Coordinates of C-alpha atoms in Angstrom, one line a residue:
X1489 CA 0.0 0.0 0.0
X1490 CA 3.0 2.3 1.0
X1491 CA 4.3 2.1 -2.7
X1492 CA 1.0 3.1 -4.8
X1493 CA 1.4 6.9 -4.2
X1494 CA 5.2 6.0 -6.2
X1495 CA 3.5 3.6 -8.9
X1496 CA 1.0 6.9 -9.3
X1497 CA 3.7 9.5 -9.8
X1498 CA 5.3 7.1 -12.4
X1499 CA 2.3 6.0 -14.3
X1500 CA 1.6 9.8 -14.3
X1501 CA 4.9 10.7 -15.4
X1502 CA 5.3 8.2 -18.4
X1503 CA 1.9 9.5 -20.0
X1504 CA 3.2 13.5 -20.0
X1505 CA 6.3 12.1 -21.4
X1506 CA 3.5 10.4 -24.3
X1507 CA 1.5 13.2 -24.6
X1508 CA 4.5 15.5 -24.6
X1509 CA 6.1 13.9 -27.2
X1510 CA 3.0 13.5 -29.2
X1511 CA 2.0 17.4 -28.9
X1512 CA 5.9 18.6 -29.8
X1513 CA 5.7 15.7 -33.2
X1514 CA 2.6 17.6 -34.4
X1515 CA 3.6 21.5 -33.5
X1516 CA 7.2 21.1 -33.7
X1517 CA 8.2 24.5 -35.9
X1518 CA 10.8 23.0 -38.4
X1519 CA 12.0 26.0 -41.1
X1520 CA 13.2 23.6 -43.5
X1521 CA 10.5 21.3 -43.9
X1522 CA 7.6 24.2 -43.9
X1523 CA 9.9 25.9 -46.7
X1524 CA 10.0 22.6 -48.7
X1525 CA 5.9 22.2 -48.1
X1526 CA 5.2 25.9 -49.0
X1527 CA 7.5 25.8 -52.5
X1528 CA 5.9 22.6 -53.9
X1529 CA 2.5 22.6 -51.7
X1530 CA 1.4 26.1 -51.5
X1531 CA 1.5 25.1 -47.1
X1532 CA 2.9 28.3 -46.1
X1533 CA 1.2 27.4 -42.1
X1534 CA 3.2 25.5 -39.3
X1535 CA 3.1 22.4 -41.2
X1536 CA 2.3 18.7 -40.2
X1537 CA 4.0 16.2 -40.3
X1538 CA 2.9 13.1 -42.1
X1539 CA 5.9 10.5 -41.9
X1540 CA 5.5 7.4 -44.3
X1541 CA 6.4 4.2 -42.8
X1542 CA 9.1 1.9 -45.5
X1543 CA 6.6 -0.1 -48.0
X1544 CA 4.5 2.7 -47.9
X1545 CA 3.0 4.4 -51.2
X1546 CA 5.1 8.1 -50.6
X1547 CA 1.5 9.4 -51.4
X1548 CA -1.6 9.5 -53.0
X1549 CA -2.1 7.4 -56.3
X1550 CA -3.1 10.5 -57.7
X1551 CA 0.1 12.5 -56.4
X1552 CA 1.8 9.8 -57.2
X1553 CA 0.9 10.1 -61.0
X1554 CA 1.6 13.8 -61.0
X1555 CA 5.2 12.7 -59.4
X1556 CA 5.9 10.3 -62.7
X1557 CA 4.4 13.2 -65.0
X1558 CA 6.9 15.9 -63.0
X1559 CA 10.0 13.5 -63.9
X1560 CA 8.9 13.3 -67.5
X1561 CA 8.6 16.9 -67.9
X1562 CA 12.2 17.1 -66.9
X1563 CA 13.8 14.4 -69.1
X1564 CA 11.5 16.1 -72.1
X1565 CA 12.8 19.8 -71.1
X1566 CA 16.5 18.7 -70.4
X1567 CA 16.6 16.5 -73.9
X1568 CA 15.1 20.2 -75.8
X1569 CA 17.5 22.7 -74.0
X1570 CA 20.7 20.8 -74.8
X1571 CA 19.6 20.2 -78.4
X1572 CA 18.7 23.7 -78.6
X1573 CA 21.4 24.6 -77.0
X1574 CA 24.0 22.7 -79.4
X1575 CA 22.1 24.3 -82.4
X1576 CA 23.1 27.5 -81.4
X1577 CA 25.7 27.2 -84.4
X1578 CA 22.4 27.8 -86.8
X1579 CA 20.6 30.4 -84.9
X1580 CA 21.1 32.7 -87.9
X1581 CA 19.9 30.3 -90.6
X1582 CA 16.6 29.0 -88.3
X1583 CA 16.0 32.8 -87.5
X1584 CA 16.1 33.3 -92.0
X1585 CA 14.1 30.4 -92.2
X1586 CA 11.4 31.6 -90.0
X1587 CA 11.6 35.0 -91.9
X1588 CA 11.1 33.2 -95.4
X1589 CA 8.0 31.9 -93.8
X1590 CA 6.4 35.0 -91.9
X1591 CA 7.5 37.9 -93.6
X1592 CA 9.2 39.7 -90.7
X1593 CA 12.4 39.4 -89.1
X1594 CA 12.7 38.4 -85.4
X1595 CA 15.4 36.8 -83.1
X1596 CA 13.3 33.9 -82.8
X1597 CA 15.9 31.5 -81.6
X1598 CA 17.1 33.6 -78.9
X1599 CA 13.1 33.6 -77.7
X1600 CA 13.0 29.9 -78.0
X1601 CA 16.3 29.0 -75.5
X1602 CA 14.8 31.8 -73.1
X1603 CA 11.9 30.2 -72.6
X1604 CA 13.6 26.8 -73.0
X1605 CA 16.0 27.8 -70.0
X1606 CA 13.0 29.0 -67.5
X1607 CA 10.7 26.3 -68.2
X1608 CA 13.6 23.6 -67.6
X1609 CA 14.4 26.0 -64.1
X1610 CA 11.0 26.0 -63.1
X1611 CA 10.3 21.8 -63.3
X1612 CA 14.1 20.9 -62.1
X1613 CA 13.2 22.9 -59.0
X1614 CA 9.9 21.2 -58.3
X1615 CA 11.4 17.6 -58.8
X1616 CA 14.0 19.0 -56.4
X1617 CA 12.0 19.8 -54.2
X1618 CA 9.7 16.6 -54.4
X1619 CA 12.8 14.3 -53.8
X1620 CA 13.5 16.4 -50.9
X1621 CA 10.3 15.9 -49.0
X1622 CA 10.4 12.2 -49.9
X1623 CA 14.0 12.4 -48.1
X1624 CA 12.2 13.4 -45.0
X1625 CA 9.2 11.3 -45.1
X1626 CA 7.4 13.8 -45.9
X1627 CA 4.0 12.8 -48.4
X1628 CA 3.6 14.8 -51.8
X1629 CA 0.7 17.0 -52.6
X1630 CA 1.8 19.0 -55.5
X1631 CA -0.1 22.2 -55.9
X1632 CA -2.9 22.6 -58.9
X1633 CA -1.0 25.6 -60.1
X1634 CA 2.3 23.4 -60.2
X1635 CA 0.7 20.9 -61.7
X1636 CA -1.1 22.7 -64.7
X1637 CA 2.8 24.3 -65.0
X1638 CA 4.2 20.8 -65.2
X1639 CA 1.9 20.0 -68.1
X1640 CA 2.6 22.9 -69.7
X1641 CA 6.5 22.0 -69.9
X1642 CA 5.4 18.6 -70.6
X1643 CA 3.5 19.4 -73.5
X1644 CA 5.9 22.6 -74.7
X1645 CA 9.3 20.2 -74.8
X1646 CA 7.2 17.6 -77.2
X1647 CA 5.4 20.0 -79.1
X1648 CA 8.7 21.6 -79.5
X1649 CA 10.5 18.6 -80.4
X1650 CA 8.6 17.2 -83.0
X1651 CA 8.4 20.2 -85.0
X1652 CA 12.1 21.1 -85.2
X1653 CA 12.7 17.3 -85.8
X1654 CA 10.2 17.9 -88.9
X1655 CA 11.1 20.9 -90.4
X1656 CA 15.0 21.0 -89.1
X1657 CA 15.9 17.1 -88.4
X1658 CA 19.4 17.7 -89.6
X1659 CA 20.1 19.8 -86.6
X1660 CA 19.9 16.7 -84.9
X1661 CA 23.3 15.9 -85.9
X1662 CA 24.5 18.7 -84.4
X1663 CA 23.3 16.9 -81.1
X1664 CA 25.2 14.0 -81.8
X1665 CA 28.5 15.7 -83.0
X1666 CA 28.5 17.5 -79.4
X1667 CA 28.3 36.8 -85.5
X1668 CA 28.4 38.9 -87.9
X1669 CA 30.7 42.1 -88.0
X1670 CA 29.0 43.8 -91.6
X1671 CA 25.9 44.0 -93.6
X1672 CA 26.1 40.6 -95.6
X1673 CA 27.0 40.6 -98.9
X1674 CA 28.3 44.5 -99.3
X1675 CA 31.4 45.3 -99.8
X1676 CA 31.8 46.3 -96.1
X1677 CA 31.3 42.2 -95.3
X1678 CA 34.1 41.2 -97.6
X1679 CA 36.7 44.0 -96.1
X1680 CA 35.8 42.9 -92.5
X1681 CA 36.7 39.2 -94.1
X1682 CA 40.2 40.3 -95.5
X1683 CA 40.7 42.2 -92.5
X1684 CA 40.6 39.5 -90.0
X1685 CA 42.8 37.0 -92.3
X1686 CA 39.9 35.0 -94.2
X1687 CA 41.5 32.5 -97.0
X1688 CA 38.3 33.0 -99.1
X1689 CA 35.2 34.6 -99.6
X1690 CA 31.7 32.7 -100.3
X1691 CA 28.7 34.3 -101.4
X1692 CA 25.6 33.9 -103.6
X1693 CA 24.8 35.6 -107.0
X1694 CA 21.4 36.2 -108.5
X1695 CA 21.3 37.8 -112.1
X1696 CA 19.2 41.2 -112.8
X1697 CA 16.6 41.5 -115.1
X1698 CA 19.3 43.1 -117.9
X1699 CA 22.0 40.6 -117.0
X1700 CA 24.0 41.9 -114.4
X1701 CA 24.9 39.4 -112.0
X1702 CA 25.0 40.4 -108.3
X1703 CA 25.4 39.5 -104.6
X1704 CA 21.9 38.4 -102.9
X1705 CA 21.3 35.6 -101.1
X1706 CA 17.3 35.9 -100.6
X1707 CA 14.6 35.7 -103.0
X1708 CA 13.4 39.1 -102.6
X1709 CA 15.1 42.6 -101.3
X1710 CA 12.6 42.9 -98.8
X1711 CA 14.8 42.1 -95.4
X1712 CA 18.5 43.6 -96.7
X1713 CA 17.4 46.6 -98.5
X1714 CA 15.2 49.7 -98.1
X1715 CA 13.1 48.5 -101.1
X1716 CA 9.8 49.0 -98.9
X1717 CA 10.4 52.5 -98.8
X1718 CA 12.0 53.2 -102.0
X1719 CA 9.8 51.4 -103.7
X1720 CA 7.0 49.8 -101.9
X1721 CA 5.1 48.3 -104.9
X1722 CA 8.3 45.8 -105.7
X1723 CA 8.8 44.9 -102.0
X1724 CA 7.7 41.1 -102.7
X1725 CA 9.1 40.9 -106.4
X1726 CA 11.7 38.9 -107.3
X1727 CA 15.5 40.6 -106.7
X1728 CA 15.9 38.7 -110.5
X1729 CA 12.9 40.5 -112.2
X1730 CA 14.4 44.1 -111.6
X1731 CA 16.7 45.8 -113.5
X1732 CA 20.6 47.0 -112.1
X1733 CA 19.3 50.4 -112.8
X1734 CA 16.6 50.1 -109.9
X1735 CA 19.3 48.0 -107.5
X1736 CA 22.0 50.2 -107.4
X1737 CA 19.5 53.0 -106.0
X1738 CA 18.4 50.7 -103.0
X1739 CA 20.2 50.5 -99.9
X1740 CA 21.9 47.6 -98.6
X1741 CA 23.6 48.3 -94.8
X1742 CA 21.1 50.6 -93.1
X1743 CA 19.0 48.1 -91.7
X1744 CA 21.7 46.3 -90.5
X1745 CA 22.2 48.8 -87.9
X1746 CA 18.9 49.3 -87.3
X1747 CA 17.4 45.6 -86.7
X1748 CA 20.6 44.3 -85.1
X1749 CA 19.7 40.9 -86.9
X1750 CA 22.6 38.8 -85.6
X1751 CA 22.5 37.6 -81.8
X1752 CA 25.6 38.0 -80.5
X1753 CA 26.5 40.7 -83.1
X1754 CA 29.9 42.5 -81.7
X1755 CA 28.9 46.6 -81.7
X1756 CA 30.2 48.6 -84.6
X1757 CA 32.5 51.5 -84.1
X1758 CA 31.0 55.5 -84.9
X1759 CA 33.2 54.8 -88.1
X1760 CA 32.3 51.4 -88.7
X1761 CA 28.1 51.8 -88.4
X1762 CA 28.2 55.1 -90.5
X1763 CA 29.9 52.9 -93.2
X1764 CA 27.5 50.2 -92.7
X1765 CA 24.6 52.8 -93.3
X1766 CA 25.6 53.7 -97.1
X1767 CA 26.2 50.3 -98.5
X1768 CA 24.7 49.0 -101.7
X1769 CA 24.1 45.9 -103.5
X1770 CA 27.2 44.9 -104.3
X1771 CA 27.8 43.6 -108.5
X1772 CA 29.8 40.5 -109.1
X1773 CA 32.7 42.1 -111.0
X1774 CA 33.6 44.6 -108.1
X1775 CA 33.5 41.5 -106.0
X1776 CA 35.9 39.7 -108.5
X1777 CA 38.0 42.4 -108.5
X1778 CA 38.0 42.9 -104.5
X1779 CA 39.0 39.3 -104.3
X1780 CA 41.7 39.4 -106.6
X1781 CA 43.4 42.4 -105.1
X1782 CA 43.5 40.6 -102.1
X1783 CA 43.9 36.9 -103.6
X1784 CA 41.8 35.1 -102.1
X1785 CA 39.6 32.3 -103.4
X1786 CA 36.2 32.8 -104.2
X1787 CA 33.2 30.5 -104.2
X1788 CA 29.1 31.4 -104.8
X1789 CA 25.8 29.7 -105.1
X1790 CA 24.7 30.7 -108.5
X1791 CA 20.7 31.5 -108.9
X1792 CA 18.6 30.2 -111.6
X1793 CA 16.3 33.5 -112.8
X1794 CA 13.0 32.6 -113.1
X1795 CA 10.7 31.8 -116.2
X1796 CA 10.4 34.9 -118.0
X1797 CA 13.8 36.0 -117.4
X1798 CA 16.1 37.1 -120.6
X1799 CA 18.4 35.6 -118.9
X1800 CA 16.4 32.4 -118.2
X1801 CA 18.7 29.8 -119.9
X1802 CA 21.5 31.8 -120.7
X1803 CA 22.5 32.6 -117.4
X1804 CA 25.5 29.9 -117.2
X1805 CA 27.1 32.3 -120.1
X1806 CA 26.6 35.9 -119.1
X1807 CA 27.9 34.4 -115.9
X1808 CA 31.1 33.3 -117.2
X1809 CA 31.6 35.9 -119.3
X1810 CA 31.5 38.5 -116.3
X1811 CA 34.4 36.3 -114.7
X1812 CA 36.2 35.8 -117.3
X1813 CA 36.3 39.9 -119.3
X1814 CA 35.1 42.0 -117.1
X1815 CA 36.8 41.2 -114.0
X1816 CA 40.7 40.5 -113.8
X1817 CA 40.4 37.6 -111.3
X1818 CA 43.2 34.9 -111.7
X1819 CA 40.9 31.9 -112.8
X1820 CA 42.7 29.4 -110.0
X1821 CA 40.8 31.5 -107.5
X1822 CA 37.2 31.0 -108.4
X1823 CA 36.2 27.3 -107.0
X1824 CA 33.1 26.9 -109.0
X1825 CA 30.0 25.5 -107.5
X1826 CA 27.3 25.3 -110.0
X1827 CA 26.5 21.9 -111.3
X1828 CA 24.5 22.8 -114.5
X1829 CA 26.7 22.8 -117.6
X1830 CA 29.9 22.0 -115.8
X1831 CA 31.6 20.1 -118.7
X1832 CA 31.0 23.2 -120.8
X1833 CA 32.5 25.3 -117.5
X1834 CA 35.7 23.3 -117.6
X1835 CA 36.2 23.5 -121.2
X1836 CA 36.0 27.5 -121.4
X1837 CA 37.9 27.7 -118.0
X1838 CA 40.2 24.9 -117.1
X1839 CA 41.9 26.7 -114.3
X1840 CA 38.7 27.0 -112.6
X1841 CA 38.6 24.4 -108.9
X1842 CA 35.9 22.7 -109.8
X1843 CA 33.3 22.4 -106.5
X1844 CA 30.9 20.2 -105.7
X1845 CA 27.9 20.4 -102.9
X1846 CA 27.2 16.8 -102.7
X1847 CA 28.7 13.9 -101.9
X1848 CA 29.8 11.0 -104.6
X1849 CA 32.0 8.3 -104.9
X1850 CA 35.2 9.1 -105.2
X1851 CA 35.6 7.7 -108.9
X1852 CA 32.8 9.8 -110.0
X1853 CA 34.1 13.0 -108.5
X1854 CA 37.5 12.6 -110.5
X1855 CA 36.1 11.6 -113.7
X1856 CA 34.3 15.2 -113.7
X1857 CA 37.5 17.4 -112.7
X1858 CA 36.0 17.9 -108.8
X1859 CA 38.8 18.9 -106.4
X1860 CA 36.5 20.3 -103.6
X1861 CA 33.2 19.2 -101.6
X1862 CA 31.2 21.8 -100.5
X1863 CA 29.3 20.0 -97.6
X1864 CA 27.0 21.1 -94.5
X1865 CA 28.6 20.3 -91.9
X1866 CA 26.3 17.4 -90.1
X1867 CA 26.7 15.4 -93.6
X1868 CA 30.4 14.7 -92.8
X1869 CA 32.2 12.5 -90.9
X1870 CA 35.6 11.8 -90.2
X1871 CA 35.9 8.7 -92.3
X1872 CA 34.4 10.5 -95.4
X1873 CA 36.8 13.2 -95.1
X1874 CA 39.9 10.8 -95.2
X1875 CA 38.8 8.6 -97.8
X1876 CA 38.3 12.1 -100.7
X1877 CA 41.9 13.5 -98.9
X1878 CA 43.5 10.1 -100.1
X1879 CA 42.2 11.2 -103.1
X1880 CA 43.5 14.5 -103.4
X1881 CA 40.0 15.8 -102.9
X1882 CA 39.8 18.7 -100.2
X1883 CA 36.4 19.2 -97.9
X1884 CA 34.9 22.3 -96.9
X1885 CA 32.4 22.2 -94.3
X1886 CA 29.7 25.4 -93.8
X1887 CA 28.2 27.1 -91.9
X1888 CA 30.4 26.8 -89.0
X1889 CA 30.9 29.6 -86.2
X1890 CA 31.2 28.5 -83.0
X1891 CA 34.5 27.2 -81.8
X1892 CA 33.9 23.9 -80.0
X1893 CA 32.0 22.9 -83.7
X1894 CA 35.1 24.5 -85.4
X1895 CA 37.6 22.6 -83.5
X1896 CA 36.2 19.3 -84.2
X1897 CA 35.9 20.0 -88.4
X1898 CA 39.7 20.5 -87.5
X1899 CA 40.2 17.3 -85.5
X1900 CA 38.2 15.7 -88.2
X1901 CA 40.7 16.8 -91.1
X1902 CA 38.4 19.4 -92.8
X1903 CA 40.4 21.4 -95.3
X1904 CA 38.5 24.6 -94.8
X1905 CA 35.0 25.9 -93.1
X1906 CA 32.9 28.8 -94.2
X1907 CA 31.8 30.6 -91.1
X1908 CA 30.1 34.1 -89.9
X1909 CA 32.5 34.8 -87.2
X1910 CA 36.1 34.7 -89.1
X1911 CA 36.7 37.8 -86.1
X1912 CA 36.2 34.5 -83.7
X1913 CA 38.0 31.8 -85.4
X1914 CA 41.1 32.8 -86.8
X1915 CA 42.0 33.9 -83.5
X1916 CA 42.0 29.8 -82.6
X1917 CA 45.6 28.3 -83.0
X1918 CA 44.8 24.8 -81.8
X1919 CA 41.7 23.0 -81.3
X1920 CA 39.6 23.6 -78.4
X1921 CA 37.3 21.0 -77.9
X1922 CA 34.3 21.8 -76.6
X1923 CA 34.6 25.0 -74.5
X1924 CA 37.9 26.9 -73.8
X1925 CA 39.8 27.0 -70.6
X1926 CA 38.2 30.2 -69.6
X1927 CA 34.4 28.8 -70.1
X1928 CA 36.2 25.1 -68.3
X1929 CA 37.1 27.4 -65.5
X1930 CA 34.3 29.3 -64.7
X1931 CA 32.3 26.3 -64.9
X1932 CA 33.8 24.6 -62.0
X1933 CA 34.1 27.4 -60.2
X1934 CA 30.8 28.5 -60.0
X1935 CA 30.0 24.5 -60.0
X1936 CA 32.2 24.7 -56.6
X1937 CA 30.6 27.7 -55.0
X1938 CA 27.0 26.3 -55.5
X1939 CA 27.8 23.5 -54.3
X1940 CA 29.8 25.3 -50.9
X1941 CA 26.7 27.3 -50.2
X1942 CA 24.0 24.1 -50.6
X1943 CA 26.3 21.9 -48.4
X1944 CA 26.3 25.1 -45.6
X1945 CA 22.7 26.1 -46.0
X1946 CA 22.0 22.3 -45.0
X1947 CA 24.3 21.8 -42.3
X1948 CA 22.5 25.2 -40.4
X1949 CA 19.0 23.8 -41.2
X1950 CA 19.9 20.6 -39.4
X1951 CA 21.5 21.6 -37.0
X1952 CA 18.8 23.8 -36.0
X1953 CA 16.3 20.9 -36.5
X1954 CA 18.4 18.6 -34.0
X1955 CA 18.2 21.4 -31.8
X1956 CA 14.9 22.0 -31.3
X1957 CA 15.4 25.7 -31.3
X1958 CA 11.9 27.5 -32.3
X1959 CA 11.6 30.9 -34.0
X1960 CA 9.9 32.7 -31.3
X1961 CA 8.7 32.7 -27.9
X1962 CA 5.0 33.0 -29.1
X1963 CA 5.7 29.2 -30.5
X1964 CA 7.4 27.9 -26.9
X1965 CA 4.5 29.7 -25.0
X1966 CA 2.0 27.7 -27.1
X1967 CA 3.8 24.3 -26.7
X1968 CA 4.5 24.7 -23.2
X1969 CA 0.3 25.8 -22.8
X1970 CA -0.5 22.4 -25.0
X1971 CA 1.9 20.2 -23.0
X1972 CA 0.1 21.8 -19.6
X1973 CA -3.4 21.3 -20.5
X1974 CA -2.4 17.7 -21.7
X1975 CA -1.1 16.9 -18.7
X1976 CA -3.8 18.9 -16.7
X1977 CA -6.4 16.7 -18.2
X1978 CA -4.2 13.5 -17.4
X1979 CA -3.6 14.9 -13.9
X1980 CA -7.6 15.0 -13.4
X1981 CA -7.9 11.8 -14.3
X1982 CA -5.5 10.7 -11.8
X1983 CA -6.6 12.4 -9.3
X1984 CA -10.2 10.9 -9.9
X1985 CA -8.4 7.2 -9.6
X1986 CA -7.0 8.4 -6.4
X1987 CA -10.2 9.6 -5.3
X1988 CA -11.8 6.2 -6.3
X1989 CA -9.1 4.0 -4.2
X1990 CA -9.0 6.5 -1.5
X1991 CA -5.0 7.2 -1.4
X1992 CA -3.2 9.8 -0.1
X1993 CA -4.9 12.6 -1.7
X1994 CA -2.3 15.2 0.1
X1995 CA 0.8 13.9 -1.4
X1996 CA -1.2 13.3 -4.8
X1997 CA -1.9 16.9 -5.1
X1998 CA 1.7 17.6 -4.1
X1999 CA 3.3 15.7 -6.9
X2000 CA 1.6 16.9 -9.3
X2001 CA 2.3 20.6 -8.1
X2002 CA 6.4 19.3 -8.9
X2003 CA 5.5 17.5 -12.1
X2004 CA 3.4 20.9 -13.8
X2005 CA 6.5 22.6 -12.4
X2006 CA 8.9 20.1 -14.2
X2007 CA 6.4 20.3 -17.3
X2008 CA 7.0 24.1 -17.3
X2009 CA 10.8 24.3 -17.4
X2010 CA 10.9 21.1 -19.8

């Protein structure tokens, strides 16, 4: 009898210690897991703990699901920003092509990687977050607003996907292999070309209504010349329907300094812009005779005109005949491209480097005079390249301007590349494969500073979990009020037992005056 006012005390003891431990599991403040739960859950309250025990589903079916769907989203939107990303080479031809089919000019590309970049952000920090409240137990309820934003991406990256695949599958083997300083085809551009050490000079050639041939690469004048305000009625003609006497009014630079067409276009000089401003279309015997000063090769895309053109079968000819007495050009610097009438080409100029743009076997290529393949780049590979070099048959690869894609052509054996950033690539003396040292170094280094400050911001937020510290003393005055009316509403009950068995109702009352005290500074 002596010991039940003990056996009392300890029964009463080990259910505060219950409740106790119950109340502080449910309102225990912890920062990191309430900032986890308010990113991916919207829960920006005290949050609750829900532990999962191992076998467990880690949440709802339903969650579950949206857990699968957020991984997808990120394999989709990592797979589209590195292709993107290694296209970057042919941001200039996708932003023509899209020009060609809208009618205005716009840095689409650059649009596409920005959104490409913040949609890949936005779902890699969700599953981030989703495989950090898994790593504490914690189960998933992803927000609606998070989860109509994963579908989004989802839905973006294979939209996205499939329609460059369609219309530009052959970047693809960019994927796999893994910017302008003048108004293009002036006479400024071909300078800027001498002047940073360019071996040749590559353009394209479209023949005038009266047989001039000239420098134009698109169909119409409409993006490289003022022709919508000169004269607005021709804006959508053919270039090849006009006559030289209506060409050489338009001008060919100024809205090259007003678009700013090119990302990552260096900025012009005062001297340099005002020059750009006042060119025109440039003819083919000026260019010739540019070239020749200089002595450097020169190779062009030559134009068909279109039916109803003078010029229409004839153009082969007057083409040749330009080269050959009205420009003083050494022949061995033209490397002619054209494959119509090329037996008659090589006949009335032998010295011309014959050029082809496809690839052939290597017997066929000799048997018609071809010493150089014009090729894209994706089309080659390092085999191919070796096998016309044991022929004597060089390889020039186009368009190529950034210098990781550069430095493999070289690797590869490529003879020659035409590129948009000569400014960039001459300055390359040896192969650098992939990234320079500079990009290599500040890589890791800002790989090494993330990763000091993630290790640091996770040591303090466990160590203040394993603490138990709270962030104020509103939240220990509400615990410590829980833990007392808990153990106020065991102490009744007690004290009803006691009442019931008629012991020691003194020393009862007592105890528990010691224990609420013990309660309070616990």
């Amino acid at each position: 009898m002596g010991n039940t006012p003990t056996h009392l005390k300890r029964l009463r003891l080990g259910k505060l210690k219950i409740v106790r431990r119950r109340l502080l599991q449910r309102y225990e403040h912890q920062p990191f897991i309430s900032l986890l739960a308010g990113l991916y859950s919207c829960r920006w309250k005290r949050y609750q703990r829900e532990k999962t025990e191992p076998g467990q589903w880690c949440c709802k079916r339903k969650e579950y699901a949206f857990f699968i769907l957020l991984i997808g989203a990120f394999c989709l939107s990592l797979v589209f920003l590195y292709f993107w990303g290694e296209a970057k080479n042919d941001y200039n031809d996708f932003d023509w092509y899209t020009y060609g089919n809208l009618g205005y000019w716009f840095l689409w590309s650059i649009l596409i990687l920005v959104v490409a970049v913040v949609l890949f952000t936005y779902i890699a920090v969700l599953l981030v977050l989703a495989v950090c409240l898994l790593s504490e137990g914690q189960q998933l309820y992803l927000h609606w607003s998070h989860k109509i934003g994963s579908v989004i991406v989802l839905l973006f990256s294979i939209s996205a996907l499939a329609v460059l695949s369609k219309l530009w599958g052959v970047e693809w083997a960019a994927v796999l292999l893994s910017f302008q300083l003048a108004p293009e085809n002036t006479k400024m551009s071909f300078e800027k070309t001498i002047e940073h050490g360019g071996d040749s000079l590559e353009t394209d050639v479209t023949m005038s209504y009266d047989g001039v041939p000239f420098l134009m690469h698109d169909r119409t004048l409409k993006r490289t010349t003022d022709i919508q305000d000169v004269f607005p009625n021709w804006t959508h003609e053919n270039a090849a329907m006009l006559s030289w006497e209506v060409l050489e009014k338009l001008n060919a630079g100024k809205w090259f300094t007003e678009k700013r067409p090119f990302a990552g276009m260096v900025s012009l000089s005062a001297e340099d812009e005002q020059k750009a401003r006042n060119q025109s279309i440039y003819k083919l015997s000026d260019f010739l005779q540019l070239a020749d000063r200089a002595n450097k090769s020169v190779l062009f895309d030559l134009y068909r005109p279109p039916k109803d053109h003078p010029y229409r079968d004839s153009w082969i000819n007057r083409t040749l005949e330009v080269i050959l007495n009205e420009s003083s050009i050494d022949p061995k610097l033209v490397l002619w491209l054209p494959n119509d009438m090329r037996q008659h080409v090589h006949s009335v100029a032998p010295e011309f480097k014959q050029t082809l743009s496809i690839k052939a076997p290597v017997e066929e290529l000799l048997s018609n005079n071809i010493v150089k393949l014009n090729l894209p780049y994706s089309e080659m590979s390092q085999d191919d390249i070796r096998m016309y070099a044991a022929a004597k048959i060089t390889t020039n690869l186009y368009v190529i301007s950034e210098p990781w894609l550069f430095s493999l052509a070289w690797c590869s054996g490529a003879h020659s590349v035409t590129t948009n950033a000569v400014h960039t690539l001459n300055k390359i003396d040896q192969p650098l494969f992939l990234m320079t040292p500079a990009q290599y170094n500040l890589m890791w280094i800002l790989t090494d500073i993330v990763s000091a400050l993630l290790i640091a911001v996770i040591f303090v937020l466990h160590w203040w979990r394993e603490r138990g510290l709270v962030c104020c003393s509103e939240n220990t005055m509400f615990i410590e009020s829980g833990v007392y009316n808990a153990f106020k509403t065991e102490l009744n009950m007690s004290a009803s037992e006691e009442s019931d068995s008629k012991h020691f109702p003194a020393t009862a009352t007592a105890a528990s005056s010691e224990n609420i005290r013990v309660a309070k500074d616990a």
